[in-house]
Amino acid sequence: MERDAIARARRGREAQDALEFERQREELLLAQVADTVLAAERARIDSEAFTHMTPEDVALVRELLADPIDRAGDDEVDAGSDEDTLEADEIDRLLGEIERSRANQRALEQFVEALNHA
């Protein structure tokens, strides 16, 4: 095997490993976004759904979902709170990281393709 082919194959494996890392990173970041959005919206979503349920079923759902914060009687959400701002900032940060990861993936995919055609 010639040196060029060996080097290209090795470099291609390195790029594939980096690409796989970025794909996994994107999945984790997307999960973090979902968790953060849920934390921000949980009380409002629950309150809306609970209005269509019996008190007994509400109690069961609260128990089954094991929400660590007792939201009994908490029908209002303070949209202007500092926590909401922090959550929005975190979502923005995570979305920025996702975009960087996707840009990294595109670049790595192009690099692998170029290695195969050079």
CSV table of N, CA and C in Angstrom, one decimal:
chain,number,residue,atom,x,y,z
A,1,MET,N,0.8,-1.2,0.0
A,1,MET,CA,0.0,0.0,0.0
A,1,MET,C,0.9,1.2,0.0
A,2,GLU,N,0.5,2.2,-0.8
A,2,GLU,CA,1.3,3.4,-0.9
A,2,GLU,C,1.1,4.4,0.3
A,3,ARG,N,2.0,5.2,0.6
A,3,ARG,CA,1.9,6.1,1.7
A,3,ARG,C,0.7,7.1,1.6
A,4,ASP,N,0.5,7.5,0.4
A,4,ASP,CA,-0.7,8.5,0.2
A,4,ASP,C,-2.0,7.8,0.7
A,5,ALA,N,-2.2,6.6,0.2
A,5,ALA,CA,-3.4,5.9,0.5
A,5,ALA,C,-3.5,5.6,2.0
A,6,ILE,N,-2.4,5.2,2.6
A,6,ILE,CA,-2.4,5.0,4.1
A,6,ILE,C,-2.8,6.3,4.8
A,7,ALA,N,-2.1,7.4,4.4
A,7,ALA,CA,-2.4,8.6,5.1
A,7,ALA,C,-3.8,9.1,4.9
A,8,ARG,N,-4.4,8.9,3.7
A,8,ARG,CA,-5.8,9.3,3.4
A,8,ARG,C,-6.7,8.5,4.2
A,9,ALA,N,-6.5,7.2,4.3
A,9,ALA,CA,-7.3,6.3,5.1
A,9,ALA,C,-7.3,6.6,6.6
A,10,ARG,N,-6.2,6.9,7.1
A,10,ARG,CA,-6.0,7.2,8.5
A,10,ARG,C,-6.7,8.6,8.8
A,11,ARG,N,-6.5,9.5,7.9
A,11,ARG,CA,-7.1,10.9,8.1
A,11,ARG,C,-8.6,10.8,7.9
A,12,GLY,N,-9.1,9.9,7.1
A,12,GLY,CA,-10.5,9.7,6.9
A,12,GLY,C,-11.2,9.1,8.1
A,13,ARG,N,-10.5,8.2,8.8
A,13,ARG,CA,-11.0,7.6,10.0
A,13,ARG,C,-11.0,8.6,11.1
A,14,GLU,N,-10.0,9.5,11.2
A,14,GLU,CA,-10.0,10.6,12.2
A,14,GLU,C,-11.2,11.5,12.0
A,15,ALA,N,-11.4,11.9,10.7
A,15,ALA,CA,-12.5,12.7,10.4
A,15,ALA,C,-13.9,12.1,10.7
A,16,GLN,N,-14.0,10.8,10.4
A,16,GLN,CA,-15.2,10.0,10.7
A,16,GLN,C,-15.5,10.0,12.2
A,17,ASP,N,-14.4,9.8,13.0
A,17,ASP,CA,-14.5,9.8,14.5
A,17,ASP,C,-15.0,11.2,15.0
A,18,ALA,N,-14.4,12.2,14.4
A,18,ALA,CA,-14.8,13.6,14.8
A,18,ALA,C,-16.2,13.9,14.4
A,19,LEU,N,-16.6,13.4,13.3
A,19,LEU,CA,-18.0,13.6,12.8
A,19,LEU,C,-19.0,12.8,13.7
A,20,GLU,N,-18.7,11.6,14.1
A,20,GLU,CA,-19.5,10.9,15.0
A,20,GLU,C,-19.6,11.6,16.3
A,21,PHE,N,-18.5,12.1,16.8
A,21,PHE,CA,-18.6,12.9,18.1
A,21,PHE,C,-19.5,14.1,17.9
A,22,GLU,N,-19.4,14.8,16.9
A,22,GLU,CA,-20.3,16.0,16.7
A,22,GLU,C,-21.8,15.6,16.5
A,23,ARG,N,-22.0,14.5,15.9
A,23,ARG,CA,-23.4,14.0,15.8
A,23,ARG,C,-24.0,13.7,17.2
A,24,GLN,N,-23.2,13.0,18.0
A,24,GLN,CA,-23.6,12.7,19.4
A,24,GLN,C,-23.8,13.9,20.2
A,25,ARG,N,-22.9,14.9,20.0
A,25,ARG,CA,-22.9,16.1,20.7
A,25,ARG,C,-24.2,16.9,20.4
A,26,GLU,N,-24.6,16.9,19.1
A,26,GLU,CA,-25.8,17.5,18.7
A,26,GLU,C,-27.0,16.9,19.4
A,27,GLU,N,-27.0,15.6,19.4
A,27,GLU,CA,-28.2,14.9,20.0
A,27,GLU,C,-28.3,15.2,21.5
A,28,LEU,N,-27.1,15.3,22.2
A,28,LEU,CA,-27.2,15.7,23.6
A,28,LEU,C,-27.6,17.1,23.8
A,29,LEU,N,-27.2,18.0,22.9
A,29,LEU,CA,-27.6,19.4,23.0
A,29,LEU,C,-29.1,19.6,22.8
A,30,LEU,N,-29.6,18.8,21.8
A,30,LEU,CA,-31.0,18.9,21.5
A,30,LEU,C,-31.8,18.4,22.7
A,31,ALA,N,-31.3,17.3,23.4
A,31,ALA,CA,-32.0,16.8,24.6
A,31,ALA,C,-31.9,17.9,25.7
A,32,GLN,N,-30.8,18.6,25.8
A,32,GLN,CA,-30.7,19.7,26.8
A,32,GLN,C,-31.7,20.8,26.5
A,33,VAL,N,-31.9,21.1,25.3
A,33,VAL,CA,-32.8,22.2,24.9
A,33,VAL,C,-34.2,21.7,25.3
A,34,ALA,N,-34.6,20.5,25.0
A,34,ALA,CA,-35.9,20.0,25.4
A,34,ALA,C,-36.1,20.0,26.9
A,35,ASP,N,-35.1,19.6,27.6
A,35,ASP,CA,-35.2,19.6,29.1
A,35,ASP,C,-35.4,21.0,29.6
A,36,THR,N,-34.7,22.0,29.1
A,36,THR,CA,-34.7,23.3,29.5
A,36,THR,C,-36.1,23.9,29.2
A,37,VAL,N,-36.6,23.7,28.0
A,37,VAL,CA,-37.9,24.1,27.6
A,37,VAL,C,-39.0,23.5,28.5
A,38,LEU,N,-38.9,22.3,28.8
A,38,LEU,CA,-39.8,21.6,29.7
A,38,LEU,C,-39.8,22.3,31.0
A,39,ALA,N,-38.6,22.5,31.6
A,39,ALA,CA,-38.5,23.2,32.9
A,39,ALA,C,-39.2,24.5,32.8
A,40,ALA,N,-39.1,25.3,31.7
A,40,ALA,CA,-39.7,26.6,31.6
A,40,ALA,C,-41.2,26.5,31.5
A,41,GLU,N,-41.7,25.5,30.8
A,41,GLU,CA,-43.1,25.5,30.4
A,41,GLU,C,-43.9,24.5,31.2
A,42,ARG,N,-43.3,23.7,32.0
A,42,ARG,CA,-44.0,22.6,32.7
A,42,ARG,C,-45.2,23.1,33.5
A,43,ALA,N,-45.1,24.1,34.3
A,43,ALA,CA,-46.2,24.5,35.1
A,43,ALA,C,-47.3,25.0,34.3
A,44,ARG,N,-47.1,25.8,33.2
A,44,ARG,CA,-48.1,26.3,32.4
A,44,ARG,C,-48.8,25.1,31.6
A,45,ILE,N,-48.1,24.2,31.1
A,45,ILE,CA,-48.6,23.1,30.3
A,45,ILE,C,-49.5,22.2,31.3
A,46,ASP,N,-48.9,21.9,32.4
A,46,ASP,CA,-49.7,21.1,33.4
A,46,ASP,C,-51.0,21.8,33.8
A,47,SER,N,-50.9,23.1,34.1
A,47,SER,CA,-52.1,23.8,34.5
A,47,SER,C,-53.2,23.8,33.4
A,48,GLU,N,-52.8,24.0,32.2
A,48,GLU,CA,-53.7,23.9,31.1
A,48,GLU,C,-54.4,22.5,31.0
A,49,ALA,N,-53.5,21.5,31.1
A,49,ALA,CA,-54.1,20.1,30.9
A,49,ALA,C,-54.9,19.8,32.1
A,50,PHE,N,-54.6,20.2,33.3
A,50,PHE,CA,-55.3,19.9,34.5
A,50,PHE,C,-56.7,20.4,34.5
A,51,THR,N,-56.9,21.5,33.8
A,51,THR,CA,-58.3,22.1,33.8
A,51,THR,C,-59.3,21.2,33.1
A,52,HIS,N,-58.8,20.2,32.4
A,52,HIS,CA,-59.7,19.3,31.6
A,52,HIS,C,-59.7,17.9,32.3
A,53,MET,N,-59.2,17.8,33.6
A,53,MET,CA,-59.2,16.6,34.3
A,53,MET,C,-59.9,16.7,35.6
A,54,THR,N,-60.2,15.5,36.2
A,54,THR,CA,-60.8,15.5,37.5
A,54,THR,C,-59.7,15.7,38.5
A,55,PRO,N,-60.0,16.2,39.7
A,55,PRO,CA,-59.0,16.4,40.7
A,55,PRO,C,-58.3,15.1,41.1
A,56,GLU,N,-59.0,14.0,41.1
A,56,GLU,CA,-58.4,12.7,41.4
A,56,GLU,C,-57.4,12.3,40.4
A,57,ASP,N,-57.7,12.5,39.1
A,57,ASP,CA,-56.7,12.2,38.0
A,57,ASP,C,-55.5,13.2,38.1
A,58,VAL,N,-55.8,14.4,38.4
A,58,VAL,CA,-54.7,15.4,38.5
A,58,VAL,C,-53.7,14.9,39.6
A,59,ALA,N,-54.3,14.5,40.7
A,59,ALA,CA,-53.4,14.0,41.8
A,59,ALA,C,-52.6,12.8,41.4
A,60,LEU,N,-53.3,11.9,40.6
A,60,LEU,CA,-52.6,10.7,40.1
A,60,LEU,C,-51.4,11.1,39.2
A,61,VAL,N,-51.7,12.0,38.3
A,61,VAL,CA,-50.7,12.4,37.3
A,61,VAL,C,-49.5,13.0,38.0
A,62,ARG,N,-49.8,13.9,39.0
A,62,ARG,CA,-48.7,14.5,39.8
A,62,ARG,C,-47.9,13.5,40.5
A,63,GLU,N,-48.5,12.5,41.0
A,63,GLU,CA,-47.8,11.4,41.7
A,63,GLU,C,-47.0,10.6,40.7
A,64,LEU,N,-47.6,10.2,39.6
A,64,LEU,CA,-46.9,9.4,38.6
A,64,LEU,C,-45.7,10.1,38.0
A,65,LEU,N,-45.9,11.4,37.7
A,65,LEU,CA,-44.8,12.1,37.1
A,65,LEU,C,-43.7,12.5,38.0
A,66,ALA,N,-44.0,12.4,39.3
A,66,ALA,CA,-43.1,12.7,40.4
A,66,ALA,C,-42.4,14.1,40.2
A,67,ASP,N,-43.2,15.1,39.9
A,67,ASP,CA,-42.6,16.4,39.8
A,67,ASP,C,-42.0,16.9,41.1
A,68,PRO,N,-40.7,17.2,41.2
A,68,PRO,CA,-40.1,17.6,42.4
A,68,PRO,C,-40.7,18.8,43.1
A,69,ILE,N,-41.3,19.7,42.3
A,69,ILE,CA,-41.9,20.9,42.9
A,69,ILE,C,-43.4,20.7,43.0
A,70,ASP,N,-43.9,20.9,44.1
A,70,ASP,CA,-45.4,20.7,44.3
A,70,ASP,C,-46.1,21.9,43.7
A,71,ARG,N,-46.8,21.7,42.6
A,71,ARG,CA,-47.5,22.8,41.9
A,71,ARG,C,-49.0,22.8,42.3
A,72,ALA,N,-49.4,22.2,43.3
A,72,ALA,CA,-50.8,22.2,43.7
A,72,ALA,C,-51.2,23.6,43.9
A,73,GLY,N,-52.2,24.0,43.2
A,73,GLY,CA,-52.8,25.4,43.3
A,73,GLY,C,-52.0,26.4,42.6
A,74,ASP,N,-50.9,26.1,42.0
A,74,ASP,CA,-50.0,27.1,41.3
A,74,ASP,C,-50.5,27.2,39.8
A,75,ASP,N,-51.5,28.0,39.6
A,75,ASP,CA,-52.1,28.1,38.3
A,75,ASP,C,-51.5,29.2,37.5
A,76,GLU,N,-50.7,30.0,38.1
A,76,GLU,CA,-50.1,31.2,37.4
A,76,GLU,C,-48.6,31.0,37.2
A,77,VAL,N,-48.1,31.5,36.0
A,77,VAL,CA,-46.7,31.4,35.7
A,77,VAL,C,-46.2,32.8,35.6
A,78,ASP,N,-45.1,33.1,36.3
A,78,ASP,CA,-44.5,34.4,36.3
A,78,ASP,C,-43.6,34.5,35.1
A,79,ALA,N,-44.2,35.0,34.0
A,79,ALA,CA,-43.4,35.1,32.7
A,79,ALA,C,-42.2,36.1,32.8
A,80,GLY,N,-42.2,37.0,33.7
A,80,GLY,CA,-41.2,38.0,33.8
A,80,GLY,C,-40.1,37.7,34.8
A,81,SER,N,-40.1,36.5,35.3
A,81,SER,CA,-39.1,36.2,36.4
A,81,SER,C,-37.7,36.1,35.9
A,82,ASP,N,-36.8,36.2,36.8
A,82,ASP,CA,-35.3,36.0,36.5
A,82,ASP,C,-35.1,34.6,36.0
A,83,GLU,N,-35.8,33.6,36.5
A,83,GLU,CA,-35.6,32.3,36.1
A,83,GLU,C,-36.0,32.1,34.6
A,84,ASP,N,-37.0,32.7,34.2
A,84,ASP,CA,-37.4,32.6,32.8
A,84,ASP,C,-36.3,33.2,31.9
A,85,THR,N,-35.7,34.3,32.3
A,85,THR,CA,-34.6,35.0,31.6
A,85,THR,C,-33.4,34.0,31.5
A,86,LEU,N,-33.1,33.4,32.6
A,86,LEU,CA,-32.0,32.5,32.7
A,86,LEU,C,-32.2,31.3,31.7
A,87,GLU,N,-33.5,30.8,31.8
A,87,GLU,CA,-33.8,29.7,30.9
A,87,GLU,C,-33.7,30.1,29.4
A,88,ALA,N,-34.2,31.2,29.1
A,88,ALA,CA,-34.2,31.7,27.7
A,88,ALA,C,-32.7,31.9,27.3
A,89,ASP,N,-31.9,32.4,28.2
A,89,ASP,CA,-30.5,32.6,27.8
A,89,ASP,C,-29.8,31.2,27.6
A,90,GLU,N,-30.2,30.3,28.4
A,90,GLU,CA,-29.6,28.9,28.3
A,90,GLU,C,-30.0,28.3,27.0
A,91,ILE,N,-31.3,28.5,26.6
A,91,ILE,CA,-31.8,27.9,25.4
A,91,ILE,C,-31.0,28.6,24.2
A,92,ASP,N,-30.9,29.9,24.2
A,92,ASP,CA,-30.1,30.6,23.2
A,92,ASP,C,-28.7,30.0,23.1
A,93,ARG,N,-28.0,29.8,24.3
A,93,ARG,CA,-26.7,29.3,24.3
A,93,ARG,C,-26.6,27.9,23.6
A,94,LEU,N,-27.6,27.1,24.0
A,94,LEU,CA,-27.6,25.7,23.5
A,94,LEU,C,-27.9,25.7,22.0
A,95,LEU,N,-28.8,26.5,21.5
A,95,LEU,CA,-29.1,26.6,20.1
A,95,LEU,C,-27.8,27.1,19.3
A,96,GLY,N,-27.0,28.0,19.9
A,96,GLY,CA,-25.8,28.4,19.3
A,96,GLY,C,-24.8,27.3,19.2
A,97,GLU,N,-24.7,26.5,20.3
A,97,GLU,CA,-23.8,25.3,20.3
A,97,GLU,C,-24.3,24.3,19.2
A,98,ILE,N,-25.6,24.1,19.1
A,98,ILE,CA,-26.1,23.2,18.0
A,98,ILE,C,-25.7,23.7,16.7
A,99,GLU,N,-25.9,25.0,16.4
A,99,GLU,CA,-25.5,25.5,15.1
A,99,GLU,C,-24.0,25.3,14.8
A,100,ARG,N,-23.2,25.5,15.8
A,100,ARG,CA,-21.7,25.3,15.7
A,100,ARG,C,-21.4,23.8,15.4
A,101,SER,N,-22.2,22.9,16.1
A,101,SER,CA,-22.0,21.5,15.9
A,101,SER,C,-22.4,21.1,14.5
A,102,ARG,N,-23.5,21.6,14.0
A,102,ARG,CA,-23.9,21.3,12.6
A,102,ARG,C,-22.9,21.9,11.6
A,103,ALA,N,-22.4,23.1,11.8
A,103,ALA,CA,-21.4,23.6,10.9
A,103,ALA,C,-20.1,22.7,10.9
A,104,ASN,N,-19.7,22.2,12.1
A,104,ASN,CA,-18.6,21.3,12.2
A,104,ASN,C,-18.9,20.0,11.4
A,105,GLN,N,-20.1,19.5,11.5
A,105,GLN,CA,-20.5,18.3,10.8
A,105,GLN,C,-20.4,18.5,9.3
A,106,ARG,N,-21.0,19.6,8.8
A,106,ARG,CA,-20.9,19.9,7.4
A,106,ARG,C,-19.5,20.0,6.9
A,107,ALA,N,-18.6,20.6,7.7
A,107,ALA,CA,-17.2,20.7,7.3
A,107,ALA,C,-16.5,19.4,7.2
A,108,LEU,N,-16.8,18.6,8.3
A,108,LEU,CA,-16.2,17.3,8.3
A,108,LEU,C,-16.7,16.4,7.2
A,109,GLU,N,-18.0,16.4,6.9
A,109,GLU,CA,-18.6,15.6,5.8
A,109,GLU,C,-17.9,16.0,4.5
A,110,GLN,N,-17.7,17.3,4.3
A,110,GLN,CA,-17.1,17.8,3.0
A,110,GLN,C,-15.6,17.3,3.0
A,111,PHE,N,-14.9,17.3,4.1
A,111,PHE,CA,-13.6,16.9,4.2
A,111,PHE,C,-13.4,15.4,3.8
A,112,VAL,N,-14.3,14.6,4.4
A,112,VAL,CA,-14.3,13.2,4.1
A,112,VAL,C,-14.6,12.9,2.6
A,113,GLU,N,-15.5,13.7,2.1
A,113,GLU,CA,-15.8,13.6,0.6
A,113,GLU,C,-14.6,14.0,-0.2
A,114,ALA,N,-14.0,15.0,0.2
A,114,ALA,CA,-12.8,15.5,-0.6
A,114,ALA,C,-11.7,14.5,-0.5
A,115,LEU,N,-11.5,13.9,0.6
A,115,LEU,CA,-10.5,12.9,0.8
A,115,LEU,C,-10.7,11.7,-0.2
A,116,ASN,N,-12.0,11.4,-0.4
A,116,ASN,CA,-12.3,10.2,-1.2
A,116,ASN,C,-12.2,10.6,-2.7
A,117,HIS,N,-12.2,11.8,-3.0
A,117,HIS,CA,-12.1,12.2,-4.4
A,117,HIS,C,-10.7,12.8,-4.8
A,118,ALA,N,-9.9,13.0,-3.9
A,118,ALA,CA,-8.6,13.6,-4.2
A,118,ALA,C,-7.6,12.5,-4.7
